[in-house]
PDB file of C-alpha atoms in Angstrom:
ATOM      1  CA  UNK A 826      81.227 127.328  94.208  1.00 26.00           C
ATOM      2  CA  UNK A 827      78.673 130.114  94.035  1.00 32.00           C
ATOM      3  CA  UNK A 828      76.608 130.365  90.848  1.00 33.00           C
ATOM      4  CA  UNK A 829      75.032 133.676  90.082  1.00 37.00           C
ATOM      5  CA  UNK A 830      71.439 133.325  88.883  1.00 42.00           C
ATOM      6  CA  UNK A 831      68.648 135.776  88.162  1.00 57.00           C
ATOM      7  CA  UNK A 832      69.146 139.110  86.438  1.00 61.00           C
ATOM      8  CA  UNK A 833      72.989 139.135  86.585  1.00 78.00           C
ATOM      9  CA  UNK A 834      73.039 135.655  85.027  1.00 80.00           C
ATOM     10  CA  UNK A 835      70.838 136.818  82.154  1.00 84.00           C
ATOM     11  CA  UNK A 836      72.858 140.006  81.672  1.00 85.00           C
ATOM     12  CA  UNK A 837      76.062 137.965  81.498  1.00 89.00           C
ATOM     13  CA  UNK A 838      74.544 135.655  78.888  1.00 92.00           C
ATOM     14  CA  UNK A 839      73.134 138.526  76.810  1.00 92.00           C
ATOM     15  CA  UNK A 840      76.387 140.468  76.966  1.00 93.00           C
ATOM     16  CA  UNK A 841      78.478 137.524  75.804  1.00 95.00           C
ATOM     17  CA  UNK A 842      76.033 136.800  72.997  1.00 95.00           C
ATOM     18  CA  UNK A 843      76.148 140.397  71.766  1.00 93.00           C
ATOM     19  CA  UNK A 844      79.948 140.493  71.853  1.00 95.00           C
ATOM     20  CA  UNK A 845      80.324 137.176  70.015  1.00 96.00           C
ATOM     21  CA  UNK A 846      77.429 137.393  67.562  1.00 95.00           C
ATOM     22  CA  UNK A 847      79.735 136.751  64.599  1.00 93.00           C
ATOM     23  CA  UNK A 848      80.705 133.346  66.002  1.00 94.00           C
ATOM     24  CA  UNK A 849      78.859 130.769  63.908  1.00 91.00           C
ATOM     25  CA  UNK A 850      79.265 128.135  66.646  1.00 91.00           C
ATOM     26  CA  UNK A 851      77.460 130.257  69.237  1.00 94.00           C
ATOM     27  CA  UNK A 852      74.677 128.243  70.838  1.00 95.00           C
ATOM     28  CA  UNK A 853      73.036 127.875  74.208  1.00 95.00           C
ATOM     29  CA  UNK A 854      74.671 124.479  74.627  1.00 96.00           C
ATOM     30  CA  UNK A 855      78.127 125.918  73.981  1.00 94.00           C
ATOM     31  CA  UNK A 856      77.517 128.895  76.279  1.00 94.00           C
ATOM     32  CA  UNK A 857      76.179 126.673  79.040  1.00 92.00           C
ATOM     33  CA  UNK A 858      79.052 124.190  78.879  1.00 92.00           C
ATOM     34  CA  UNK A 859      82.012 126.459  78.119  1.00 93.00           C
ATOM     35  CA  UNK A 860      81.132 129.899  79.448  1.00 92.00           C
ATOM     36  CA  UNK A 861      78.631 129.535  82.271  1.00 89.00           C
ATOM     37  CA  UNK A 862      79.598 125.984  83.296  1.00 90.00           C
ATOM     38  CA  UNK A 863      75.964 125.200  83.980  1.00 90.00           C
ATOM     39  CA  UNK A 864      73.440 122.611  82.854  1.00 93.00           C
ATOM     40  CA  UNK A 865      72.023 123.557  79.440  1.00 94.00           C
ATOM     41  CA  UNK A 866      68.457 122.576  80.397  1.00 95.00           C
ATOM     42  CA  UNK A 867      68.597 124.809  83.455  1.00 93.00           C
ATOM     43  CA  UNK A 868      70.020 127.714  81.465  1.00 93.00           C
ATOM     44  CA  UNK A 869      67.366 127.244  78.782  1.00 95.00           C
ATOM     45  CA  UNK A 870      64.502 127.262  81.282  1.00 94.00           C
ATOM     46  CA  UNK A 871      65.959 130.203  83.201  1.00 92.00           C
ATOM     47  CA  UNK A 872      66.489 132.205  79.990  1.00 93.00           C
ATOM     48  CA  UNK A 873      62.917 131.565  78.861  1.00 92.00           C
ATOM     49  CA  UNK A 874      61.533 132.494  82.287  1.00 91.00           C
ATOM     50  CA  UNK A 875      63.579 135.703  82.564  1.00 88.00           C
ATOM     51  CA  UNK A 876      63.207 136.960  78.977  1.00 88.00           C
ATOM     52  CA  UNK A 877      59.958 135.402  77.777  1.00 90.00           C
ATOM     53  CA  UNK A 878      61.686 133.982  74.690  1.00 93.00           C
ATOM     54  CA  UNK A 879      63.781 130.969  73.758  1.00 96.00           C
ATOM     55  CA  UNK A 880      67.500 131.574  73.391  1.00 96.00           C
ATOM     56  CA  UNK A 881      67.482 130.375  69.768  1.00 95.00           C
ATOM     57  CA  UNK A 882      64.791 132.940  68.926  1.00 96.00           C
ATOM     58  CA  UNK A 883      66.712 135.657  70.729  1.00 95.00           C
ATOM     59  CA  UNK A 884      69.929 134.767  68.871  1.00 96.00           C
ATOM     60  CA  UNK A 885      68.202 134.763  65.489  1.00 96.00           C
ATOM     61  CA  UNK A 886      66.462 138.066  66.216  1.00 96.00           C
ATOM     62  CA  UNK A 887      69.771 139.644  67.296  1.00 96.00           C
ATOM     63  CA  UNK A 888      71.484 138.401  64.140  1.00 96.00           C
ATOM     64  CA  UNK A 889      68.746 139.808  61.899  1.00 96.00           C
ATOM     65  CA  UNK A 890      68.624 143.114  63.808  1.00 95.00           C
ATOM     66  CA  UNK A 891      72.391 143.477  63.459  1.00 95.00           C
ATOM     67  CA  UNK A 892      72.264 142.499  59.792  1.00 94.00           C
ATOM     68  CA  UNK A 893      69.659 145.196  59.148  1.00 93.00           C
ATOM     69  CA  UNK A 894      71.860 147.778  60.871  1.00 91.00           C
ATOM     70  CA  UNK A 895      74.901 146.703  58.853  1.00 91.00           C
ATOM     71  CA  UNK A 896      73.010 146.732  55.570  1.00 90.00           C
ATOM     72  CA  UNK A 897      71.538 150.162  56.334  1.00 86.00           C
ATOM     73  CA  UNK A 898      74.674 151.831  57.664  1.00 82.00           C
ATOM     74  CA  UNK A 899      77.311 150.368  55.392  1.00 74.00           C
ATOM     75  CA  UNK A 900      75.242 149.710  52.330  1.00 65.00           C
ATOM     76  CA  UNK A 901      77.204 146.532  51.779  1.00 63.00           C
ATOM     77  CA  UNK A 902      76.627 145.171  48.337  1.00 65.00           C
ATOM     78  CA  UNK A 903      77.999 141.767  49.267  1.00 77.00           C
ATOM     79  CA  UNK A 904      75.421 139.948  51.346  1.00 84.00           C
ATOM     80  CA  UNK A 905      78.140 137.418  52.206  1.00 85.00           C
ATOM     81  CA  UNK A 906      79.990 140.045  54.259  1.00 88.00           C
ATOM     82  CA  UNK A 907      76.942 140.783  56.391  1.00 90.00           C
ATOM     83  CA  UNK A 908      76.186 137.091  56.802  1.00 92.00           C
ATOM     84  CA  UNK A 909      79.751 136.609  58.038  1.00 91.00           C
ATOM     85  CA  UNK A 910      79.506 139.485  60.530  1.00 92.00           C
ATOM     86  CA  UNK A 911      76.363 138.051  62.117  1.00 95.00           C
ATOM     87  CA  UNK A 912      77.606 134.480  62.389  1.00 94.00           C
ATOM     88  CA  UNK A 913      75.849 133.036  59.356  1.00 92.00           C
ATOM     89  CA  UNK A 914      78.664 133.369  56.824  1.00 84.00           C
ATOM     90  CA  UNK A 915      79.120 129.648  56.444  1.00 81.00           C
ATOM     91  CA  UNK A 916      75.728 129.513  54.715  1.00 84.00           C
ATOM     92  CA  UNK A 917      74.767 132.781  52.977  1.00 83.00           C
ATOM     93  CA  UNK A 918      71.755 131.161  51.293  1.00 89.00           C
ATOM     94  CA  UNK A 919      70.376 130.229  54.716  1.00 92.00           C
ATOM     95  CA  UNK A 920      71.099 133.790  55.879  1.00 93.00           C
ATOM     96  CA  UNK A 921      69.066 135.195  52.976  1.00 93.00           C
ATOM     97  CA  UNK A 922      66.189 132.789  53.658  1.00 95.00           C
ATOM     98  CA  UNK A 923      66.213 133.594  57.367  1.00 96.00           C
ATOM     99  CA  UNK A 924      66.402 137.328  56.671  1.00 96.00           C
ATOM    100  CA  UNK A 925      63.400 137.105  54.340  1.00 96.00           C
ATOM    101  CA  UNK A 926      61.444 135.004  56.835  1.00 96.00           C
ATOM    102  CA  UNK A 927      62.018 137.559  59.612  1.00 96.00           C
ATOM    103  CA  UNK A 928      61.698 140.793  57.602  1.00 95.00           C
ATOM    104  CA  UNK A 929      59.495 139.854  54.657  1.00 96.00           C
ATOM    105  CA  UNK A 930      62.152 140.827  52.127  1.00 95.00           C
ATOM    106  CA  UNK A 931      65.492 139.628  50.858  1.00 93.00           C
ATOM    107  CA  UNK A 932      68.686 141.381  51.983  1.00 92.00           C
ATOM    108  CA  UNK A 933      69.015 142.898  48.493  1.00 87.00           C
ATOM    109  CA  UNK A 934      65.469 144.244  48.613  1.00 90.00           C
ATOM    110  CA  UNK A 935      66.158 145.627  52.080  1.00 90.00           C
ATOM    111  CA  UNK A 936      69.230 147.487  50.825  1.00 87.00           C
ATOM    112  CA  UNK A 937      67.192 148.898  47.952  1.00 85.00           C
ATOM    113  CA  UNK A 938      64.414 150.028  50.282  1.00 86.00           C
ATOM    114  CA  UNK A 939      66.652 151.561  52.929  1.00 82.00           C
ATOM    115  CA  UNK A 940      69.215 153.168  50.656  1.00 74.00           C
ATOM    116  CA  UNK A 941      66.883 153.945  47.780  1.00 75.00           C
ATOM    117  CA  UNK A 942      69.161 152.293  45.259  1.00 59.00           C
ATOM    118  CA  UNK A 943      69.654 148.774  43.980  1.00 54.00           C
ATOM    119  CA  UNK A 944      72.656 146.809  45.144  1.00 52.00           C
ATOM    120  CA  UNK A 945      75.280 145.690  42.647  1.00 50.00           C
TER     121      UNK A 945
END
């Protein structure tokens, strides 16, 4: 069996992650075992070497980036909906804490800043 490594391997991993960002069970371990059928330690080291970042950091950054886009474009007043769409809907309080840690403001404050109006 031929395993594709290098840039195509990373592109495959990044593409799957982007397409399944709303999946709360998405993790490097799951991807390694069920999608790539590769050793998780190898995938982790390869990902870090190719991208310069840990997969968990990449996943969190993608979730926050997507959440910011959703909050800005849709103006969703229910933070729960955004948390759900980025795979953190099972714990909206954690989503809000993570969002604040990464952006310096709460999701509600972000909506207010971007849209120029308070959320309901």
